[in-house]
Amino acid sequence: HAKSQGKNNIQVYENTLHQALIYERQIQKDLVVAIKNHQLKFHYQPIIDLKSKNIIGFEALTRWHHPTKGLISPSEFIPIAEQTDAIKLLDEQLLDTVGAQLQQWHQYTDKPYYISINISAHRFVDSKLIDDINQVIEKYHLEKGQIVVEVTEHILMENKAKARHLFHRLKLAGIRISLDDFGTGYSSLSYLHQLPFDILKIDRSFVTNITEHNQENPIINMIVALANTMKIDLVAEGVETPLQLETLSKMQCQFGQGYHFSKPLSAEDTLKLVKNGH
Ligand code: C2E
Ligand code: MG
Ligand code: MG
Ligand code: MG
């Protein structure tokens, strides 16, 4: 009896696995079509100077509204896109759209906003990355500093030697590099030591920890001190409450990003913000 039960369990497991595979294949097919048809949209989340409350830049975040499954998170579809060549097309669209966006904004403001883009692992080790960014900078008459590249430690870890090489080339080309989700990896500190980042983004989990009951934040304090010493800009991710803003500001964290200021906005809404001179 026990034996047949075990067999049934395996059957259930295999069915579930099969379903999951079918789902993933379907999503992958839909995604390729959506990317080819320019159906993925780019949203922009403001990055704020915590003292002056001025916007200094934006992070580009990709949005996919699936026709029947609704909004699917980039944490879900980016890894799927990475399994096919479609990711290259998406990266191209993102980079070109970001360039066009910055040029358009420039008609309405003199502020040298930047847009930071999240880079996938495959992209970061692709030496074409720098040429592609340079091309967009030229095409849209941008300043070099206006496009920032965001990488996670995870990406660097996968390909240490190549990452280091590309890092120095990006530096030489004047393109700034931001370390995303800082503090969540295994060896964040050793990366700082080896690679000349321009910007650190304190992971949201540390910011979420700032509550009325928990106002001591030795880790954030340490990261602020570190950034100051190394002359790296610091952005706190996921600032959601006035208390978090106030606490970070008191701790001398310079910049922040989060729902307290704004959710990621559509291109139209971002343009309105830029036109209003924020
Ligand atoms: P990330 O780069 O760390 O982006 C920050 C994420 O936090 C975004 O989620 C953003 O919408 C969310 N967020 C911002 N402020 C708050 C807040 O106050 N509270 C909370 N709870 N969340 C906040 P999103 O847009 O779902 O993106 C998730 C991840 O997907 C990103 O994490 C990034 O790693 C990746 N991703 C997004 N767009 C792209 C893309 O175009 N290319 C690549 N390679 N990855 C992307
Ligand atoms: Mg990011
Ligand atoms: Mg992040
Ligand atoms: Mg993240």
Short mmCIF file of N, CA and C and ligand atoms in Angstrom, two decimals, residues 41-43 45 59-63 72-79 82 87 90-91 94 117-123 150 152 155 180-181 201 203-204 207-208 236-241 244 257-264, ligand 1:
data_model
loop_
_atom_site.label_atom_id
_atom_site.label_comp_id
_atom_site.label_asym_id
_atom_site.label_seq_id
_atom_site.Cartn_x
_atom_site.Cartn_y
_atom_site.Cartn_z
N LYS A 41 6.81 47.80 -21.69
CA LYS A 41 6.93 49.25 -21.46
C LYS A 41 8.01 49.52 -20.42
N PHE A 42 8.59 50.69 -20.51
CA PHE A 42 9.59 51.08 -19.53
C PHE A 42 9.02 52.15 -18.62
N HIS A 43 9.11 51.91 -17.34
CA HIS A 43 8.67 52.89 -16.34
C HIS A 43 9.90 53.48 -15.66
N GLN A 45 11.40 55.31 -12.11
CA GLN A 45 11.18 55.69 -10.71
C GLN A 45 12.20 56.75 -10.29
N GLU A 59 15.36 55.38 -12.17
CA GLU A 59 15.70 54.00 -12.53
C GLU A 59 14.67 53.49 -13.53
N ALA A 60 15.14 52.94 -14.64
CA ALA A 60 14.23 52.36 -15.63
C ALA A 60 13.85 50.95 -15.19
N LEU A 61 12.55 50.67 -15.17
CA LEU A 61 12.06 49.34 -14.77
C LEU A 61 11.07 48.85 -15.82
N THR A 62 11.29 47.64 -16.28
CA THR A 62 10.50 47.11 -17.40
C THR A 62 9.18 46.52 -16.91
N ARG A 63 8.13 46.78 -17.66
CA ARG A 63 6.78 46.32 -17.32
C ARG A 63 6.19 45.51 -18.46
N ILE A 72 2.95 40.89 -15.15
CA ILE A 72 3.91 39.90 -14.67
C ILE A 72 5.18 40.64 -14.24
N SER A 73 5.71 40.25 -13.09
CA SER A 73 6.86 40.97 -12.52
C SER A 73 8.14 40.72 -13.32
N PRO A 74 8.97 41.76 -13.44
CA PRO A 74 10.25 41.55 -14.12
C PRO A 74 11.12 40.50 -13.44
N SER A 75 10.96 40.34 -12.13
CA SER A 75 11.73 39.29 -11.45
C SER A 75 11.36 37.92 -12.02
N GLU A 76 10.15 37.83 -12.57
CA GLU A 76 9.72 36.57 -13.16
C GLU A 76 10.10 36.49 -14.64
N PHE A 77 9.83 37.56 -15.43
CA PHE A 77 10.02 37.40 -16.87
C PHE A 77 11.43 37.69 -17.36
N ILE A 78 12.20 38.47 -16.63
CA ILE A 78 13.58 38.72 -17.09
C ILE A 78 14.39 37.42 -17.15
N PRO A 79 14.35 36.60 -16.09
CA PRO A 79 15.08 35.33 -16.17
C PRO A 79 14.60 34.45 -17.32
N GLU A 82 15.96 35.81 -20.49
CA GLU A 82 17.40 35.51 -20.56
C GLU A 82 17.69 34.14 -21.14
N ILE A 87 16.17 38.53 -25.00
CA ILE A 87 16.71 39.48 -24.02
C ILE A 87 17.56 40.54 -24.71
N LEU A 90 15.29 43.11 -26.12
CA LEU A 90 14.74 43.91 -25.04
C LEU A 90 15.77 44.93 -24.54
N ASP A 91 17.00 44.47 -24.36
CA ASP A 91 18.08 45.36 -23.93
C ASP A 91 18.27 46.51 -24.91
N LEU A 94 15.40 48.92 -24.60
CA LEU A 94 15.53 49.68 -23.35
C LEU A 94 16.55 50.81 -23.52
N ILE A 117 19.98 51.82 -15.70
CA ILE A 117 19.36 50.62 -16.27
C ILE A 117 19.94 49.37 -15.61
N ASN A 118 19.07 48.41 -15.38
CA ASN A 118 19.50 47.14 -14.78
C ASN A 118 20.08 46.25 -15.87
N ILE A 119 21.23 45.71 -15.57
CA ILE A 119 21.94 44.91 -16.56
C ILE A 119 21.90 43.44 -16.17
N SER A 120 21.53 42.61 -17.13
CA SER A 120 21.51 41.16 -16.88
C SER A 120 22.92 40.59 -16.97
N ALA A 121 23.07 39.42 -16.40
CA ALA A 121 24.39 38.78 -16.33
C ALA A 121 25.01 38.62 -17.72
N HIS A 122 24.22 38.11 -18.66
CA HIS A 122 24.76 37.84 -20.00
C HIS A 122 25.25 39.14 -20.64
N ARG A 123 24.57 40.23 -20.30
CA ARG A 123 24.86 41.53 -20.90
C ARG A 123 26.14 42.12 -20.33
N GLU A 150 23.32 49.51 -13.62
CA GLU A 150 23.13 48.87 -12.32
C GLU A 150 23.43 47.38 -12.41
N THR A 152 24.12 43.68 -9.98
CA THR A 152 24.08 43.06 -8.66
C THR A 152 25.35 42.25 -8.47
N ILE A 155 25.70 39.01 -10.29
CA ILE A 155 26.19 39.07 -11.67
C ILE A 155 27.71 39.09 -11.71
N ASP A 180 23.70 47.38 -7.11
CA ASP A 180 22.31 47.24 -6.70
C ASP A 180 22.19 46.27 -5.52
N ASP A 181 21.14 46.45 -4.71
CA ASP A 181 20.81 45.51 -3.62
C ASP A 181 21.99 45.31 -2.69
N LYS A 201 23.58 51.11 -3.85
CA LYS A 201 22.16 51.14 -3.49
C LYS A 201 21.92 50.22 -2.31
N ASP A 203 20.15 47.91 -0.03
CA ASP A 203 19.00 47.06 -0.30
C ASP A 203 17.80 47.44 0.56
N ARG A 204 16.63 47.27 -0.06
CA ARG A 204 15.37 47.64 0.59
C ARG A 204 15.18 46.97 1.95
N VAL A 207 16.21 49.15 4.74
CA VAL A 207 15.35 50.34 4.90
C VAL A 207 14.03 49.93 5.55
N THR A 208 13.50 48.79 5.13
CA THR A 208 12.24 48.27 5.70
C THR A 208 12.38 48.08 7.21
N ALA A 236 19.33 54.93 -0.96
CA ALA A 236 18.57 53.95 -0.17
C ALA A 236 17.36 53.51 -0.99
N GLU A 237 17.18 52.20 -1.13
CA GLU A 237 16.05 51.68 -1.91
C GLU A 237 14.85 51.41 -1.01
N GLY A 238 13.66 51.56 -1.57
CA GLY A 238 12.44 51.15 -0.86
C GLY A 238 12.06 52.04 0.30
N VAL A 239 12.28 53.35 0.16
CA VAL A 239 11.86 54.30 1.21
C VAL A 239 10.34 54.45 1.11
N GLU A 240 9.63 54.00 2.14
CA GLU A 240 8.17 53.97 2.07
C GLU A 240 7.49 54.89 3.06
N THR A 241 8.19 55.26 4.14
CA THR A 241 7.51 56.05 5.19
C THR A 241 8.30 57.33 5.50
N GLN A 244 11.21 56.63 7.77
CA GLN A 244 12.39 56.09 7.08
C GLN A 244 13.17 57.20 6.40
N GLN A 257 15.01 56.37 -2.87
CA GLN A 257 14.09 55.97 -3.93
C GLN A 257 13.04 55.11 -3.24
N GLY A 258 11.77 55.27 -3.60
CA GLY A 258 10.76 54.43 -2.97
C GLY A 258 9.37 55.01 -3.07
N TYR A 259 8.40 54.19 -2.65
CA TYR A 259 7.00 54.58 -2.80
C TYR A 259 6.66 55.85 -2.04
N HIS A 260 7.42 56.18 -0.99
CA HIS A 260 7.16 57.43 -0.27
C HIS A 260 7.26 58.63 -1.22
N PHE A 261 8.17 58.56 -2.15
CA PHE A 261 8.32 59.65 -3.13
C PHE A 261 7.46 59.38 -4.35
N SER A 262 7.64 58.21 -4.93
CA SER A 262 6.89 57.87 -6.13
C SER A 262 7.08 56.42 -6.50
N LYS A 263 6.03 55.83 -7.04
CA LYS A 263 6.16 54.51 -7.67
C LYS A 263 6.84 54.71 -9.02
N PRO A 264 7.29 53.65 -9.66
CA PRO A 264 7.77 53.79 -11.03
C PRO A 264 6.64 54.34 -11.91
P1 C2E B 1 15.76 46.36 -8.59
O1 C2E B 1 16.69 46.78 -9.67
O2 C2E B 1 16.34 46.23 -7.22
O3 C2E B 1 14.57 47.41 -8.62
C1 C2E B 1 13.89 47.89 -7.50
C2 C2E B 1 12.56 47.18 -7.31
O4 C2E B 1 11.93 47.66 -6.13
C3 C2E B 1 11.56 47.47 -8.43
O5 C2E B 1 10.74 46.30 -8.57
C4 C2E B 1 10.72 48.62 -7.85
O6 C2E B 1 9.45 48.75 -8.45
C5 C2E B 1 10.65 48.19 -6.42
N1 C2E B 1 10.41 49.31 -5.49
C6 C2E B 1 10.79 50.59 -5.60
N2 C2E B 1 10.43 51.32 -4.52
C7 C2E B 1 9.81 50.46 -3.68
C8 C2E B 1 9.20 50.60 -2.38
O7 C2E B 1 9.17 51.68 -1.77
N3 C2E B 1 8.67 49.48 -1.82
C9 C2E B 1 8.68 48.27 -2.47
N4 C2E B 1 8.13 47.23 -1.85
N5 C2E B 1 9.25 48.10 -3.69
C10 C2E B 1 9.81 49.18 -4.29
P2 C2E B 1 10.36 45.72 -10.00
O8 C2E B 1 10.09 46.83 -10.94
O9 C2E B 1 9.31 44.68 -9.77
O10 C2E B 1 11.70 45.01 -10.47
C11 C2E B 1 12.22 43.90 -9.81
C12 C2E B 1 13.61 43.57 -10.29
O11 C2E B 1 13.58 43.15 -11.66
C13 C2E B 1 14.56 44.76 -10.27
O12 C2E B 1 15.07 44.94 -8.97
C14 C2E B 1 15.60 44.33 -11.28
O13 C2E B 1 16.53 43.47 -10.69
C15 C2E B 1 14.77 43.54 -12.29
N6 C2E B 1 14.48 44.36 -13.48
C16 C2E B 1 13.49 45.27 -13.68
N7 C2E B 1 13.55 45.82 -14.92
C17 C2E B 1 14.63 45.24 -15.53
C18 C2E B 1 15.23 45.36 -16.85
O14 C2E B 1 14.82 46.16 -17.70
N8 C2E B 1 16.33 44.59 -17.09
C19 C2E B 1 16.84 43.72 -16.17
N9 C2E B 1 17.92 43.00 -16.49
N10 C2E B 1 16.30 43.58 -14.94
C20 C2E B 1 15.21 44.32 -14.62
#
